[in-house]
């Protein structure tokens, strides 16, 4: 999984939701750093899927996958009326249902259905921070609320060790330029 690089909306502190914002120069550099990392660790996906949102599509292209398939199951949470507003006004929210958007439970259900529909092969998923959290909750069977801090351009590998048992095997934080 790869989180998209920083977008102009991120840099401006906007609740982007599914609005189209291109990557910033920094976001493009983050994506290029992830591309080098993926090459170094031998990432050779059979399938590449991205959120249909511009910042993810652009990140996938910079990773070398301009023809990646788009899947709405892995799109950003729908923020409802909060979309386009200042992130600072909504940062404490767990979901966006209070603003006519998606609840966390709905997001997690959507992502779980998308994951269950994926081919049983090596998949590279380019998506959003909230989707990362939903993927990990589903695959690692995490119950309840938990916090996951991911910088833009973060990359992690989730590997099924045996049926129903998943492990995180490596992580890149492009801001720190350190493999953890």
mmCIF file of C-alpha atoms in Angstrom:
data_model
loop_
_atom_site.group_PDB
_atom_site.id
_atom_site.type_symbol
_atom_site.label_atom_id
_atom_site.label_comp_id
_atom_site.label_asym_id
_atom_site.label_seq_id
_atom_site.Cartn_x
_atom_site.Cartn_y
_atom_site.Cartn_z
ATOM 1 C CA UNK A 1 0.000 0.000 0.000
ATOM 2 C CA UNK A 2 1.133 3.512 -0.784
ATOM 3 C CA UNK A 3 -0.394 6.684 0.573
ATOM 4 C CA UNK A 4 -0.543 9.417 -2.052
ATOM 5 C CA UNK A 5 1.990 12.233 -1.984
ATOM 6 C CA UNK A 6 1.149 15.622 -0.554
ATOM 7 C CA UNK A 7 -1.424 17.472 -2.667
ATOM 8 C CA UNK A 8 -2.136 21.169 -2.996
ATOM 9 C CA UNK A 9 -5.267 20.619 -0.885
ATOM 10 C CA UNK A 10 -3.222 18.925 1.850
ATOM 11 C CA UNK A 11 -0.739 21.788 1.863
ATOM 12 C CA UNK A 12 -3.581 24.318 2.126
ATOM 13 C CA UNK A 13 -5.282 22.443 4.997
ATOM 14 C CA UNK A 14 -8.458 21.693 3.033
ATOM 15 C CA UNK A 15 -10.855 18.804 3.611
ATOM 16 C CA UNK A 16 -10.423 17.453 0.100
ATOM 17 C CA UNK A 17 -12.599 14.403 0.148
ATOM 18 C CA UNK A 18 -12.846 13.467 -3.494
ATOM 19 C CA UNK A 19 -12.057 16.907 -4.903
ATOM 20 C CA UNK A 20 -9.283 17.017 -7.492
ATOM 21 C CA UNK A 21 -6.053 18.565 -6.306
ATOM 22 C CA UNK A 22 -2.719 17.845 -8.002
ATOM 23 C CA UNK A 23 0.371 16.867 -6.052
ATOM 24 C CA UNK A 24 2.699 19.586 -4.835
ATOM 25 C CA UNK A 25 6.378 19.487 -5.810
ATOM 26 C CA UNK A 26 6.980 17.904 -2.413
ATOM 27 C CA UNK A 27 4.276 15.306 -3.120
ATOM 28 C CA UNK A 28 5.880 14.417 -6.433
ATOM 29 C CA UNK A 29 9.245 13.980 -4.696
ATOM 30 C CA UNK A 30 7.585 11.765 -2.065
ATOM 31 C CA UNK A 31 6.131 9.578 -4.826
ATOM 32 C CA UNK A 32 9.516 9.348 -6.562
ATOM 33 C CA UNK A 33 11.129 8.333 -3.257
ATOM 34 C CA UNK A 34 8.532 5.581 -2.862
ATOM 35 C CA UNK A 35 9.175 4.453 -6.463
ATOM 36 C CA UNK A 36 12.899 4.068 -5.712
ATOM 37 C CA UNK A 37 12.085 2.187 -2.510
ATOM 38 C CA UNK A 38 9.679 -0.179 -4.270
ATOM 39 C CA UNK A 39 12.316 -0.920 -6.904
ATOM 40 C CA UNK A 40 14.936 -1.550 -4.210
ATOM 41 C CA UNK A 41 12.761 -4.040 -2.305
ATOM 42 C CA UNK A 42 11.720 -5.796 -5.510
ATOM 43 C CA UNK A 43 8.048 -4.838 -5.514
ATOM 44 C CA UNK A 44 6.609 -6.429 -8.629
ATOM 45 C CA UNK A 45 2.830 -6.266 -8.357
ATOM 46 C CA UNK A 46 0.579 -8.333 -10.580
ATOM 47 C CA UNK A 47 -2.186 -5.753 -10.229
ATOM 48 C CA UNK A 48 -2.074 -2.024 -9.440
ATOM 49 C CA UNK A 49 -5.222 -0.362 -8.141
ATOM 50 C CA UNK A 50 -5.658 3.244 -7.155
ATOM 51 C CA UNK A 51 -8.347 5.386 -5.674
ATOM 52 C CA UNK A 52 -9.968 7.334 -8.528
ATOM 53 C CA UNK A 53 -9.073 10.601 -6.776
ATOM 54 C CA UNK A 54 -6.500 12.700 -8.680
ATOM 55 C CA UNK A 55 -3.799 12.746 -5.986
ATOM 56 C CA UNK A 56 -3.723 8.932 -5.956
ATOM 57 C CA UNK A 57 -3.869 8.567 -9.731
ATOM 58 C CA UNK A 58 -0.961 11.009 -10.073
ATOM 59 C CA UNK A 59 1.025 9.182 -7.385
ATOM 60 C CA UNK A 60 0.470 5.844 -9.160
ATOM 61 C CA UNK A 61 1.704 7.360 -12.422
ATOM 62 C CA UNK A 62 4.872 8.605 -10.712
ATOM 63 C CA UNK A 63 5.391 5.110 -9.305
ATOM 64 C CA UNK A 64 5.440 3.863 -12.890
ATOM 65 C CA UNK A 65 1.803 2.775 -13.195
ATOM 66 C CA UNK A 66 -0.011 5.384 -15.309
ATOM 67 C CA UNK A 67 -2.573 2.787 -16.441
ATOM 68 C CA UNK A 68 -3.502 1.596 -12.935
ATOM 69 C CA UNK A 69 -7.091 0.504 -12.462
ATOM 70 C CA UNK A 70 -9.313 2.829 -10.411
ATOM 71 C CA UNK A 71 -11.611 1.447 -7.719
ATOM 72 C CA UNK A 72 -14.086 3.576 -5.758
ATOM 73 C CA UNK A 73 -13.826 1.064 -2.879
ATOM 74 C CA UNK A 74 -10.452 2.636 -2.068
ATOM 75 C CA UNK A 75 -11.478 6.287 -2.447
ATOM 76 C CA UNK A 76 -11.173 8.891 0.296
ATOM 77 C CA UNK A 77 -13.908 9.007 2.926
ATOM 78 C CA UNK A 78 -16.879 11.039 1.705
ATOM 79 C CA UNK A 79 -16.787 14.164 3.908
ATOM 80 C CA UNK A 80 -20.231 15.417 2.908
ATOM 81 C CA UNK A 81 -20.699 19.137 3.539
ATOM 82 C CA UNK A 82 -17.216 19.372 5.107
ATOM 83 C CA UNK A 83 -15.648 18.913 1.673
ATOM 84 C CA UNK A 84 -13.746 22.054 0.714
ATOM 85 C CA UNK A 85 -13.727 23.370 4.291
ATOM 86 C CA UNK A 86 -10.760 23.967 6.560
ATOM 87 C CA UNK A 87 -9.267 20.746 7.971
ATOM 88 C CA UNK A 88 -8.748 22.477 11.318
ATOM 89 C CA UNK A 89 -12.527 22.722 11.719
ATOM 90 C CA UNK A 90 -12.991 18.960 11.338
ATOM 91 C CA UNK A 91 -9.736 17.405 12.576
ATOM 92 C CA UNK A 92 -11.266 15.984 15.764
ATOM 93 C CA UNK A 93 -13.984 14.039 13.946
ATOM 94 C CA UNK A 94 -13.864 10.284 13.752
ATOM 95 C CA UNK A 95 -16.230 10.078 10.773
ATOM 96 C CA UNK A 96 -18.036 12.511 8.536
ATOM 97 C CA UNK A 97 -21.615 11.327 8.988
ATOM 98 C CA UNK A 98 -22.448 14.387 11.114
ATOM 99 C CA UNK A 99 -21.876 16.416 7.936
ATOM 100 C CA UNK A 100 -23.858 14.213 5.570
ATOM 101 C CA UNK A 101 -20.822 12.139 4.656
ATOM 102 C CA UNK A 102 -19.592 8.649 5.424
ATOM 103 C CA UNK A 103 -19.341 7.149 8.873
ATOM 104 C CA UNK A 104 -16.215 5.253 9.857
ATOM 105 C CA UNK A 105 -18.246 2.019 9.885
ATOM 106 C CA UNK A 106 -19.436 2.664 6.318
ATOM 107 C CA UNK A 107 -15.901 3.464 5.171
ATOM 108 C CA UNK A 108 -14.540 0.308 6.804
ATOM 109 C CA UNK A 109 -17.317 -1.791 5.239
ATOM 110 C CA UNK A 110 -16.681 -0.323 1.772
ATOM 111 C CA UNK A 111 -12.936 -0.978 2.033
ATOM 112 C CA UNK A 112 -13.458 -4.513 3.385
ATOM 113 C CA UNK A 113 -15.720 -5.344 0.428
ATOM 114 C CA UNK A 114 -13.112 -3.936 -1.953
ATOM 115 C CA UNK A 115 -10.371 -6.006 -0.331
ATOM 116 C CA UNK A 116 -12.426 -9.178 -0.426
ATOM 117 C CA UNK A 117 -13.008 -8.632 -4.166
ATOM 118 C CA UNK A 118 -9.299 -8.253 -4.980
ATOM 119 C CA UNK A 119 -7.567 -11.056 -6.851
ATOM 120 C CA UNK A 120 -5.519 -13.344 -4.620
ATOM 121 C CA UNK A 121 -2.208 -12.135 -5.996
ATOM 122 C CA UNK A 122 0.339 -9.343 -5.418
ATOM 123 C CA UNK A 123 -1.609 -6.084 -5.420
ATOM 124 C CA UNK A 124 -0.194 -2.595 -5.142
ATOM 125 C CA UNK A 125 -2.822 -0.248 -3.722
ATOM 126 C CA UNK A 126 -2.362 3.537 -3.999
ATOM 127 C CA UNK A 127 -4.813 5.219 -1.680
ATOM 128 C CA UNK A 128 -5.521 7.535 1.273
ATOM 129 C CA UNK A 129 -4.631 7.531 4.968
ATOM 130 C CA UNK A 130 -8.153 6.661 6.103
ATOM 131 C CA UNK A 131 -8.194 3.718 3.694
ATOM 132 C CA UNK A 132 -4.838 2.515 5.074
ATOM 133 C CA UNK A 133 -6.452 2.488 8.501
ATOM 134 C CA UNK A 134 -9.488 0.584 7.201
ATOM 135 C CA UNK A 135 -7.297 -1.964 5.382
ATOM 136 C CA UNK A 136 -5.266 -2.654 8.511
ATOM 137 C CA UNK A 137 -8.395 -2.886 10.661
ATOM 138 C CA UNK A 138 -9.842 -5.459 8.262
ATOM 139 C CA UNK A 139 -6.737 -7.551 7.609
ATOM 140 C CA UNK A 140 -5.353 -7.458 11.136
ATOM 141 C CA UNK A 141 -8.799 -7.772 12.750
ATOM 142 C CA UNK A 142 -8.364 -4.610 14.804
ATOM 143 C CA UNK A 143 -11.436 -3.866 16.866
ATOM 144 C CA UNK A 144 -12.562 -0.473 18.080
ATOM 145 C CA UNK A 145 -10.891 2.871 17.548
ATOM 146 C CA UNK A 146 -7.180 3.207 16.954
ATOM 147 C CA UNK A 147 -4.846 5.907 15.737
ATOM 148 C CA UNK A 148 -2.555 5.556 12.739
ATOM 149 C CA UNK A 149 -0.240 8.412 11.839
ATOM 150 C CA UNK A 150 0.913 8.215 8.238
ATOM 151 C CA UNK A 151 2.802 10.905 6.399
ATOM 152 C CA UNK A 152 2.102 11.544 2.736
ATOM 153 C CA UNK A 153 3.928 9.084 0.537
ATOM 154 C CA UNK A 154 4.158 6.407 3.219
ATOM 155 C CA UNK A 155 4.507 2.880 1.907
ATOM 156 C CA UNK A 156 3.899 -0.377 3.773
ATOM 157 C CA UNK A 157 3.625 -4.014 2.879
ATOM 158 C CA UNK A 158 0.937 -6.211 4.356
ATOM 159 C CA UNK A 159 1.606 -9.856 3.725
ATOM 160 C CA UNK A 160 -0.592 -12.864 4.386
ATOM 161 C CA UNK A 161 1.650 -15.361 6.182
ATOM 162 C CA UNK A 162 -1.053 -18.017 6.261
ATOM 163 C CA UNK A 163 -4.830 -17.854 5.829
ATOM 164 C CA UNK A 164 -6.181 -15.189 8.147
ATOM 165 C CA UNK A 165 -2.746 -14.216 9.509
ATOM 166 C CA UNK A 166 -1.237 -10.977 8.171
ATOM 167 C CA UNK A 167 1.981 -9.181 8.968
ATOM 168 C CA UNK A 168 3.438 -5.782 8.237
ATOM 169 C CA UNK A 169 6.799 -6.538 6.693
ATOM 170 C CA UNK A 170 8.307 -3.146 5.893
ATOM 171 C CA UNK A 171 7.535 0.529 5.961
ATOM 172 C CA UNK A 172 8.998 3.584 4.271
ATOM 173 C CA UNK A 173 8.539 7.073 5.646
ATOM 174 C CA UNK A 174 9.719 9.261 2.762
ATOM 175 C CA UNK A 175 9.922 12.359 4.946
ATOM 176 C CA UNK A 176 12.496 10.749 7.206
ATOM 177 C CA UNK A 177 14.060 8.823 4.296
ATOM 178 C CA UNK A 178 14.424 5.891 6.649
ATOM 179 C CA UNK A 179 13.312 2.318 6.147
ATOM 180 C CA UNK A 180 11.686 1.164 9.364
#
